[in-house]
Amino acid sequence: MRSSTVRCAVIEKENPETERPDTFLRDSDGQNGSVSSSSSVRVRFEKMIRDAQDSVCEAIERADGGGKFKEDVWSRPGGGGGISRVLQDGAVWEKAGVNVSVVYGLMPPEAYRAAKAAASDQKPGPIPFFAAGISSVLHPKNPFAPTLHFNYRYFETDAPKDSPGAPRQWWFGGGTDLTPAYIFEEDVKHFHLVQKNACDKSDPSFYPRFKKWCDDYFYIKHRGERRGLGGIFFDDLNDYDQEMLLSFATECANSVVPAYIPIIEKRKDMPFTEQHKAWQQLRRGRYVEFNLVYDRGTTFGLKTGGRIESILVSLPLTARWEYDHKPEEGSEEWKLLDACINPKDWI
Amino acid sequence: MRSSTVRCAVIEKENPETERPDTFLRDSDGQNGSVSSSSSVRVRFEKMIRDAQDSVCEAIERADGGGKFKEDVWSRPGGGGGISRVLQDGAVWEKAGVNVSVVYGLMPPEAYRAAKAAASDQKPGPIPFFAAGISSVLHPKNPFAPTLHFNYRYFETDAPKDSPGAPRQWWFGGGTDLTPAYIFEEDVKHFHLVQKNACDKSDPSFYPRFKKWCDDYFYIKHRGERRGLGGIFFDDLNDYDQEMLLSFATECANSVVPAYIPIIEKRKDMPFTEQHKAWQQLRRGRYVEFNLVYDRGTTFGLKTGGRIESILVSLPLTARWEYDHKPEEGSEEWKLLDACINPKDWI
């Protein structure tokens, strides 16, 4: 997989900024009129994720009714940067992070597939890459209100100058997935149905394929269970028309609010006991295990020296580990665990 | 490092046992009179770690005054097994785990250094290995009472049958380290002094060397800070007399109680605020980050399919992650963080 091979990618250290720039793109990326077909995808993808950040944050603040997002803007000297927004200790969410970033870097040539096809007597130099994405994790307080994660990203490598014939590469990745501590079937069905509808607009084969990919990806191998109840996930996607994939990613990002907020409205004020809270905390522990041990974005970010606070905002405010905890068979906790061990078709 | 190269080592699945056996060693390992010099180290090391488990658990229960250890015994069909003891929600400790294990397995020949020196036209088979160790993490409730970790282990590979001339290898590893949320200089000095005294009995060069190794090992690279205030750590140690190293490891294990329990007695009943508790929880979050991302024993265990509950008993009962938390300069929290960023000489 590409993201594991670019672990030794080089990116510069970020600087805090006092103002949000109109764009994090370099001038050469086409926002000043010099629009090539591909730079135009960069431009439109950045606009898409920044719009999505605004609309998701607005919907979260409205549903929370109390908490406000704190914004941190950062940039890198050679171009690129990001906007981190975090709402902490709100009325509904204990921690909600919605980040966008635009990153320019260099990856070692061994990590670049097409470079290998070039003449073997030429030693290609490091390959410039471009990556832009929106990434969000929303952890509510109420144990009946589920955690949501979504992430949509676009990646490009420049054509290496010293390997004639090696093409510029690009791909899309992303997904939206739901992690409740307790199952309300109507919620999970609603969530998956919104994902399916978003997928179907581009290709009816997408939902079944990306639903399975999601179940496979969010697998905590050492536990033999998934982090949650899935949704959709895809990566390295480039075997479709680029415009089609851009509009697919846009549709997915726009589906986050209608997929999630109605569930939150129903669950945010449900009464709960200390036992419910303790189980939520144990599931949050699994969330931490998945993110720190397996998640590609997290492990890639930690190893390449990305902005740590933006990367680890995905971790819950609090988590819990009890030795050898086993829910009683047939209990609500057991039903959730069972669905994490044996993924179901929800629609 | 060896432990990262044996990640694809093969070990069998464990079975629960109702009774504690006298030994987890195979008959061929010399406990039935057929004592070769090396099998005798296996026998004596197992006895040492089982005695240490008993005496540490006894001291913990006595100091806790309420909690009792729950014991799980497990074994593997081909030999080996372990005893996990966990005290949860005691009066003083929220989670205390003290585990011993004796493991037989096969590692791929590429992971075995000496095999490489053998004739290159012979393809060596998998190398049998033996590993025995005691491992413990003790997380108290009171934020002024520090977490303690210790681990002592002995590792052997058999001489590969099909690589004549490649020797049997052995080494020792281990260490004891202290992770407080607040610094009491007298506690940290006492702790390090006991480590130094234990080291000095074997070799006066050990303490300075293993103190530095500890500071280097428990480094959370993505944070630029250490997990705690160190102690001693060593690995791959075989360039000394085997008997000397066995008695050194024994001395270290026997020093755990006098190094730690007096500190607990002083701190366990100190009054504290919610702010103190929240800071302890943030530091517990760092503990989780180190263990899941960097700790060799944990990552090795998760990847080779060791007993998950025994491995992850090292995680605290509860932990916390706040976005972009920065302690106020000069505060007690800042002093701890500063000592984690810039390791000090305590004695």
Coordinates of N, CA and C in Angstrom, one line a residue, chain A residues 128-315:
Chain A
P128 N 8.3 14.5 -5.9 CA 7.4 15.5 -5.2 C 6.0 14.9 -5.1
F129 N 5.4 15.1 -4.0 CA 4.0 14.7 -3.9 C 3.1 15.8 -3.3
F130 N 1.8 15.7 -3.6 CA 0.8 16.6 -3.1 C -0.3 15.8 -2.5
A131 N -0.7 16.2 -1.3 CA -1.8 15.5 -0.6 C -2.7 16.5 0.0
A132 N -4.0 16.4 -0.2 CA -4.9 17.3 0.5 C -6.0 16.4 1.0
G133 N -6.6 16.8 2.2 CA -7.6 16.0 2.8 C -8.4 16.7 3.9
I134 N -9.5 16.2 4.1 CA -10.3 16.6 5.3 C -10.4 15.3 6.2
S135 N -10.3 15.5 7.5 CA -10.3 14.4 8.4 C -11.0 14.8 9.7
S136 N -11.9 14.0 10.2 CA -12.7 14.4 11.3 C -13.1 13.2 12.2
V137 N -13.0 13.4 13.5 CA -13.5 12.4 14.4 C -14.4 13.2 15.4
L138 N -15.6 12.7 15.7 CA -16.6 13.4 16.6 C -17.0 12.4 17.7
H139 N -16.5 12.7 18.9 CA -16.8 11.8 20.0 C -17.9 12.5 20.9
P140 N -19.1 12.0 21.0 CA -20.1 12.6 21.9 C -19.9 12.1 23.3
K141 N -20.6 12.8 24.2 CA -20.6 12.4 25.6 C -21.5 11.3 25.9
N142 N -22.8 11.4 25.5 CA -23.8 10.4 25.8 C -23.4 9.0 25.2
P143 N -23.4 8.0 26.0 CA -23.0 6.6 25.5 C -23.9 6.0 24.5
F144 N -25.1 6.6 24.3 CA -26.0 6.1 23.2 C -25.8 6.9 21.9
A145 N -25.0 8.0 22.0 CA -24.7 8.7 20.8 C -23.4 8.3 20.2
P146 N -23.4 7.9 18.9 CA -22.2 7.2 18.3 C -21.1 8.2 18.0
T147 N -19.9 7.7 17.9 CA -18.7 8.4 17.4 C -18.8 8.4 15.9
L148 N -18.4 9.4 15.2 CA -18.3 9.4 13.7 C -16.9 9.8 13.3
H149 N -16.5 9.1 12.3 CA -15.2 9.5 11.6 C -15.4 9.6 10.2
F150 N -14.9 10.6 9.6 CA -14.8 10.7 8.1 C -13.5 11.3 7.6
N151 N -13.1 11.0 6.4 CA -11.8 11.4 5.9 C -11.9 11.3 4.4
Y152 N -11.7 12.4 3.7 CA -11.6 12.4 2.2 C -10.3 13.0 1.8
R153 N -9.6 12.3 0.9 CA -8.2 12.8 0.5 C -7.9 12.6 -0.9
Y154 N -7.0 13.5 -1.4 CA -6.6 13.4 -2.8 C -5.1 13.5 -2.8
F155 N -4.5 12.6 -3.6 CA -3.0 12.5 -3.6 C -2.5 12.5 -5.0
E156 N -1.4 13.2 -5.2 CA -0.7 13.3 -6.5 C 0.8 13.2 -6.4
T157 N 1.4 12.5 -7.3 CA 2.9 12.7 -7.4 C 3.1 13.4 -8.7
D158 N 4.2 14.2 -8.7 CA 4.6 14.8 -9.9 C 5.2 13.8 -10.8
A159 N 5.3 14.0 -12.1 CA 6.0 13.1 -13.0 C 7.5 13.4 -12.7
P160 N 8.3 12.3 -12.3 CA 9.7 12.5 -12.0 C 10.4 13.0 -13.2
K161 N 11.2 14.1 -13.0 CA 11.9 14.8 -14.1 C 12.9 13.9 -14.8
D162 N 13.6 13.1 -14.0 CA 14.7 12.3 -14.5 C 14.3 10.9 -14.9
S163 N 13.0 10.6 -15.0 CA 12.6 9.2 -15.4 C 11.6 9.4 -16.6
P164 N 12.1 9.7 -17.7 CA 11.2 10.0 -18.8 C 10.2 8.8 -19.0
G165 N 9.0 9.2 -19.3 CA 8.0 8.2 -19.5 C 7.2 7.8 -18.3
A166 N 7.8 8.1 -17.1 CA 7.0 7.7 -15.9 C 6.0 8.8 -15.7
P167 N 4.7 8.4 -15.6 CA 3.6 9.3 -15.5 C 3.4 10.0 -14.2
R168 N 2.7 11.1 -14.1 CA 2.2 11.6 -12.9 C 1.1 10.7 -12.4
Q169 N 1.1 10.4 -11.1 CA 0.1 9.5 -10.6 C -0.9 10.3 -9.7
W170 N -2.1 9.8 -9.6 CA -3.1 10.5 -8.6 C -4.0 9.4 -8.1
W171 N -4.5 9.6 -6.9 CA -5.6 8.7 -6.4 C -6.4 9.4 -5.3
F172 N -7.6 8.9 -5.1 CA -8.5 9.3 -4.1 C -8.6 8.3 -3.0
G173 N -8.9 8.7 -1.8 CA -9.1 7.8 -0.7 C -10.1 8.4 0.2
G174 N -10.7 7.6 1.1 CA -11.6 8.2 2.1 C -12.6 7.3 2.6
G175 N -13.6 7.8 3.3 CA -14.7 7.0 3.9 C -15.3 7.7 5.1
T176 N -16.5 7.1 5.5 CA -17.2 7.6 6.6 C -17.7 6.4 7.4
D177 N -17.4 6.4 8.7 CA -17.8 5.2 9.5 C -18.3 5.6 10.8
L178 N -19.2 4.7 11.4 CA -19.9 4.9 12.6 C -19.5 4.0 13.7
T179 N -19.2 4.5 14.9 CA -18.7 3.7 16.0 C -19.6 4.0 17.2
P180 N -20.7 3.2 17.4 CA -21.5 3.4 18.6 C -21.0 2.4 19.7
A181 N -21.5 2.7 20.9 CA -21.2 1.8 22.0 C -22.4 0.9 22.2
Y182 N -23.6 1.3 21.7 CA -24.8 0.5 21.8 C -25.5 0.6 20.4
I183 N -26.1 -0.5 20.0 CA -26.7 -0.6 18.7 C -28.2 -0.1 18.8
F184 N -28.5 0.9 17.9 CA -30.0 1.2 17.6 C -30.1 0.9 16.1
E185 N -30.7 -0.2 15.8 CA -30.8 -0.7 14.4 C -31.2 0.4 13.5
E186 N -32.2 1.2 13.9 CA -32.7 2.2 12.9 C -31.6 3.3 12.6
D187 N -30.8 3.5 13.6 CA -29.7 4.5 13.4 C -28.6 3.9 12.4
V188 N -28.3 2.7 12.7 CA -27.2 2.1 11.8 C -27.7 1.9 10.4
K189 N -29.0 1.5 10.3 CA -29.6 1.4 8.9 C -29.6 2.8 8.2
H190 N -30.1 3.8 8.9 CA -30.1 5.1 8.4 C -28.7 5.6 7.9
F191 N -27.8 5.3 8.8 CA -26.4 5.7 8.4 C -25.9 5.0 7.2
H192 N -26.1 3.7 7.1 CA -25.6 3.0 6.0 C -26.4 3.3 4.7
L193 N -27.7 3.6 4.9 CA -28.5 4.0 3.7 C -28.0 5.3 3.1
V194 N -27.7 6.2 3.9 CA -27.1 7.5 3.4 C -25.8 7.3 2.6
Q195 N -25.0 6.4 3.2 CA -23.7 6.1 2.5 C -24.0 5.4 1.1
K196 N -25.0 4.5 1.1 CA -25.3 3.8 -0.1 C -25.8 4.8 -1.2
N197 N -26.7 5.6 -0.8 CA -27.3 6.6 -1.7 C -26.1 7.5 -2.3
A198 N -25.2 7.9 -1.4 CA -24.1 8.7 -1.9 C -23.3 7.9 -2.9
C199 N -23.1 6.7 -2.6 CA -22.3 5.8 -3.6 C -23.0 5.6 -4.9
D200 N -24.3 5.3 -4.8 CA -25.1 4.9 -6.0 C -25.1 6.0 -7.0
K201 N -25.0 7.2 -6.6 CA -25.0 8.3 -7.6 C -23.8 8.2 -8.5
S202 N -22.7 7.6 -8.1 CA -21.5 7.5 -8.9 C -21.5 6.1 -9.6
D203 N -21.7 5.1 -8.8 CA -21.6 3.7 -9.3 C -22.2 2.7 -8.4
P204 N -23.2 1.9 -8.8 CA -23.9 1.0 -7.9 C -23.0 -0.1 -7.3
S205 N -21.8 -0.2 -7.9 CA -20.9 -1.3 -7.3 C -20.1 -0.7 -6.1
F206 N -20.2 0.6 -5.9 CA -19.3 1.2 -4.9 C -19.7 0.8 -3.5
Y207 N -21.1 0.9 -3.2 CA -21.4 0.7 -1.8 C -21.0 -0.7 -1.3
P208 N -21.5 -1.8 -2.0 CA -21.1 -3.1 -1.5 C -19.5 -3.3 -1.4
R209 N -18.8 -2.7 -2.4 CA -17.4 -2.9 -2.4 C -16.7 -2.1 -1.2
F210 N -17.2 -0.8 -1.1 CA -16.5 0.0 -0.1 C -17.0 -0.3 1.4
K211 N -18.2 -0.9 1.5 CA -18.7 -1.3 2.8 C -17.8 -2.5 3.3
K212 N -17.5 -3.4 2.4 CA -16.7 -4.5 2.8 C -15.3 -4.0 3.1
W213 N -14.8 -3.1 2.3 CA -13.4 -2.6 2.5 C -13.3 -1.9 3.8
C214 N -14.4 -1.2 4.2 CA -14.5 -0.6 5.5 C -14.4 -1.6 6.7
D215 N -15.2 -2.7 6.5 CA -15.2 -3.7 7.5 C -13.8 -4.3 7.6
D216 N -13.1 -4.5 6.5 CA -11.8 -5.1 6.5 C -10.7 -4.1 7.1
Y217 N -10.9 -2.8 6.8 CA -9.9 -1.8 7.2 C -9.9 -1.6 8.7
F218 N -11.1 -1.4 9.2 CA -11.1 -1.0 10.7 C -11.1 -2.2 11.6
Y219 N -10.2 -3.1 11.2 CA -10.1 -4.4 11.9 C -8.9 -4.3 13.0
I220 N -9.3 -4.6 14.2 CA -8.3 -4.6 15.3 C -7.8 -6.0 15.4
K221 N -6.7 -6.3 14.7 CA -6.3 -7.7 14.5 C -6.1 -8.4 15.8
H222 N -5.4 -7.8 16.7 CA -5.1 -8.5 18.0 C -6.3 -8.8 18.8
R223 N -7.5 -8.1 18.5 CA -8.7 -8.4 19.2 C -9.7 -9.3 18.4
G224 N -9.4 -9.4 17.1 CA -10.3 -10.1 16.2 C -11.7 -9.4 16.1
E225 N -11.7 -8.1 16.3 CA -12.9 -7.4 16.2 C -12.7 -6.1 15.5
R226 N -13.8 -5.5 14.9 CA -13.7 -4.2 14.3 C -13.9 -3.1 15.3
R227 N -13.4 -1.9 14.9 CA -13.6 -0.7 15.8 C -15.0 -0.4 16.0
G228 N -15.8 -0.5 15.0 CA -17.3 -0.1 15.1 C -18.1 -0.8 14.1
L229 N -19.2 -0.1 13.6 CA -20.1 -0.8 12.7 C -20.0 -0.3 11.3
G230 N -18.8 0.2 10.9 CA -18.5 0.4 9.5 C -19.2 1.6 8.9
G231 N -19.2 1.5 7.6 CA -19.7 2.5 6.7 C -19.1 2.2 5.3
I232 N -18.3 3.2 4.8 CA -17.6 3.0 3.6 C -16.1 3.4 3.8
F233 N -15.3 2.8 3.0 CA -13.8 3.1 3.0 C -13.3 2.7 1.6
F234 N -12.4 3.6 1.1 CA -11.7 3.2 -0.1 C -10.4 3.9 -0.1
D235 N -9.5 3.4 -0.9 CA -8.1 4.0 -0.9 C -7.5 3.6 -2.3
D236 N -6.5 4.4 -2.7 CA -5.7 4.1 -3.9 C -6.7 4.1 -5.1
L237 N -7.7 4.9 -5.1 CA -8.8 4.8 -6.1 C -8.4 5.7 -7.3
N238 N -8.0 5.0 -8.4 CA -7.7 5.8 -9.6 C -8.1 5.2 -10.9
D239 N -8.8 4.0 -10.8 CA -9.2 3.3 -12.0 C -10.6 3.7 -12.5
Y240 N -11.0 5.0 -12.3 CA -12.2 5.6 -12.8 C -11.8 7.0 -13.3
D241 N -12.8 7.6 -14.0 CA -12.6 8.9 -14.4 C -12.3 9.9 -13.3
Q242 N -11.3 10.7 -13.4 CA -10.9 11.6 -12.3 C -12.0 12.6 -11.9
E243 N -12.7 13.1 -12.9 CA -13.9 14.0 -12.6 C -15.0 13.3 -11.8
M244 N -15.2 12.0 -12.2 CA -16.2 11.2 -11.5 C -15.8 11.0 -10.1
L245 N -14.6 10.7 -9.8 CA -14.1 10.4 -8.5 C -14.2 11.7 -7.6
L246 N -13.8 12.8 -8.2 CA -13.9 14.1 -7.5 C -15.4 14.4 -7.1
S247 N -16.3 14.1 -8.0 CA -17.7 14.4 -7.6 C -18.2 13.3 -6.6
F248 N -17.7 12.1 -6.7 CA -18.0 11.1 -5.7 C -17.6 11.5 -4.3
A249 N -16.3 11.9 -4.2 CA -15.8 12.3 -2.9 C -16.6 13.5 -2.4
T250 N -17.0 14.4 -3.3 CA -17.7 15.6 -2.9 C -19.1 15.2 -2.3
E251 N -19.7 14.2 -3.0 CA -21.0 13.7 -2.6 C -20.9 13.1 -1.2
C252 N -19.9 12.3 -1.0 CA -19.6 11.6 0.3 C -19.5 12.6 1.4
A253 N -18.6 13.6 1.2 CA -18.4 14.7 2.2 C -19.7 15.4 2.5
N254 N -20.5 15.7 1.5 CA -21.8 16.4 1.7 C -22.8 15.5 2.4
S255 N -22.6 14.2 2.5 CA -23.5 13.3 3.1 C -23.3 13.1 4.6
V256 N -22.2 13.7 5.1 CA -21.8 13.5 6.5 C -22.9 14.1 7.4
V257 N -23.3 15.3 7.2 CA -24.3 15.9 8.1 C -25.6 15.2 8.1
P258 N -26.2 14.9 6.9 CA -27.5 14.1 6.9 C -27.4 12.7 7.4
A259 N -26.2 12.1 7.3 CA -26.0 10.7 7.9 C -25.9 10.7 9.4
Y260 N -25.4 11.8 10.0 CA -25.0 11.7 11.4 C -25.9 12.5 12.3
I261 N -26.2 13.8 11.9 CA -26.8 14.7 12.8 C -28.2 14.2 13.3
P262 N -29.0 13.6 12.4 CA -30.3 13.1 12.9 C -30.2 12.0 14.0
I263 N -29.1 11.2 13.9 CA -28.9 10.2 15.0 C -28.5 10.9 16.3
I264 N -27.7 11.9 16.2 CA -27.3 12.6 17.4 C -28.5 13.3 18.1
E265 N -29.4 13.9 17.2 CA -30.5 14.6 17.8 C -31.4 13.6 18.6
K266 N -31.5 12.3 18.1 CA -32.3 11.3 18.8 C -31.7 10.8 20.1
R267 N -30.3 10.8 20.1 CA -29.6 10.1 21.2 C -29.0 11.0 22.3
K268 N -28.8 12.3 21.9 CA -27.9 13.1 22.8 C -28.5 13.3 24.2
D269 N -29.8 13.2 24.4 CA -30.3 13.5 25.7 C -30.9 12.2 26.4
M270 N -30.6 11.1 25.9 CA -31.1 9.8 26.5 C -30.5 9.6 27.9
P271 N -31.3 9.3 28.9 CA -30.7 9.0 30.2 C -29.8 7.7 30.1
F272 N -28.8 7.7 30.9 CA -27.9 6.6 31.0 C -27.3 6.4 32.4
T273 N -26.8 5.2 32.6 CA -26.2 4.8 33.9 C -24.7 4.8 33.8
E274 N -24.1 4.7 35.0 CA -22.6 4.6 35.0 C -22.1 3.4 34.3
Q275 N -22.9 2.3 34.2 CA -22.5 1.1 33.5 C -22.4 1.4 32.0
H276 N -23.4 2.1 31.5 CA -23.4 2.5 30.1 C -22.2 3.3 29.8
K277 N -21.9 4.2 30.7 CA -20.7 5.1 30.4 C -19.4 4.3 30.4
A278 N -19.3 3.3 31.4 CA -18.1 2.5 31.5 C -17.9 1.7 30.2
W279 N -19.0 1.2 29.6 CA -18.9 0.4 28.4 C -18.4 1.3 27.2
Q280 N -19.0 2.5 27.2 CA -18.6 3.5 26.1 C -17.1 3.7 26.3
Q281 N -16.6 3.8 27.5 CA -15.2 4.1 27.7 C -14.3 3.0 27.3
L282 N -14.8 1.7 27.5 CA -14.0 0.6 27.1 C -13.9 0.5 25.5
R283 N -15.1 0.9 24.9 CA -15.1 0.9 23.4 C -14.1 2.1 22.9
R284 N -14.1 3.1 23.7 CA -13.1 4.2 23.3 C -11.7 3.7 23.4
G285 N -11.5 2.8 24.3 CA -10.1 2.2 24.5 C -9.8 1.4 23.2
R286 N -10.8 0.7 22.6 CA -10.5 0.0 21.4 C -10.3 1.0 20.2
Y287 N -11.0 2.2 20.3 CA -10.7 3.2 19.3 C -9.3 3.7 19.3
V288 N -8.8 3.8 20.5 CA -7.4 4.2 20.7 C -6.4 3.1 20.2
E289 N -6.7 1.9 20.5 CA -5.9 0.8 20.0 C -5.9 0.8 18.5
F290 N -7.0 0.9 17.8 CA -7.0 0.9 16.4 C -6.2 2.0 15.8
N291 N -6.5 3.2 16.3 CA -5.8 4.4 15.7 C -4.3 4.4 15.9
L292 N -3.8 4.0 17.1 CA -2.4 4.0 17.4 C -1.6 2.9 16.8
V293 N -2.3 1.7 16.6 CA -1.6 0.5 16.1 C -1.8 0.3 14.6
Y294 N -3.0 0.6 14.1 CA -3.3 0.2 12.7 C -3.6 1.3 11.8
D295 N -4.2 2.4 12.2 CA -4.6 3.4 11.3 C -3.5 4.0 10.5
R296 N -3.6 3.9 9.1 CA -2.5 4.3 8.3 C -2.3 5.8 8.4
G297 N -3.3 6.6 8.4 CA -3.2 8.1 8.5 C -2.4 8.4 9.8
T298 N -2.8 7.8 10.9 CA -2.2 8.1 12.2 C -0.7 7.7 12.2
T299 N -0.5 6.4 11.9 CA 0.9 5.9 12.0 C 1.8 6.7 10.9
F300 N 1.2 7.0 9.8 CA 2.0 7.7 8.8 C 2.3 9.1 9.3
G301 N 1.3 9.8 9.9 CA 1.5 11.1 10.4 C 2.5 11.1 11.6
L302 N 2.5 10.1 12.5 CA 3.4 10.1 13.6 C 4.8 9.9 13.1
K303 N 5.0 9.1 12.1 CA 6.3 8.8 11.6 C 6.9 9.8 10.7
T304 N 6.1 10.6 10.0 CA 6.7 11.6 9.1 C 6.8 12.9 9.8
G305 N 6.4 13.0 11.0 CA 6.5 14.3 11.7 C 5.4 15.3 11.3
G306 N 4.2 14.8 11.1 CA 3.1 15.7 10.8 C 2.7 16.5 12.1
R307 N 1.7 17.4 12.0 CA 1.4 18.2 13.2 C 0.7 17.2 14.2
I308 N 1.3 16.9 15.3 CA 0.9 15.9 16.3 C -0.5 16.2 16.8
E309 N -0.7 17.4 17.2 CA -2.0 17.7 17.8 C -3.2 17.6 16.8
S310 N -2.9 17.8 15.5 CA -4.0 17.6 14.5 C -4.2 16.1 14.3
I311 N -3.1 15.3 14.4 CA -3.2 13.9 14.1 C -3.9 13.2 15.3
L312 N -3.5 13.6 16.5 CA -4.0 12.8 17.7 C -5.3 13.4 18.2
V313 N -5.9 14.4 17.5 CA -7.2 14.9 17.9 C -8.3 13.8 17.7
S314 N -7.9 12.8 16.9 CA -8.8 11.7 16.7 C -9.0 10.8 18.0
L315 N -8.1 10.9 18.9 CA -8.2 10.1 20.1 C -9.3 10.7 21.0

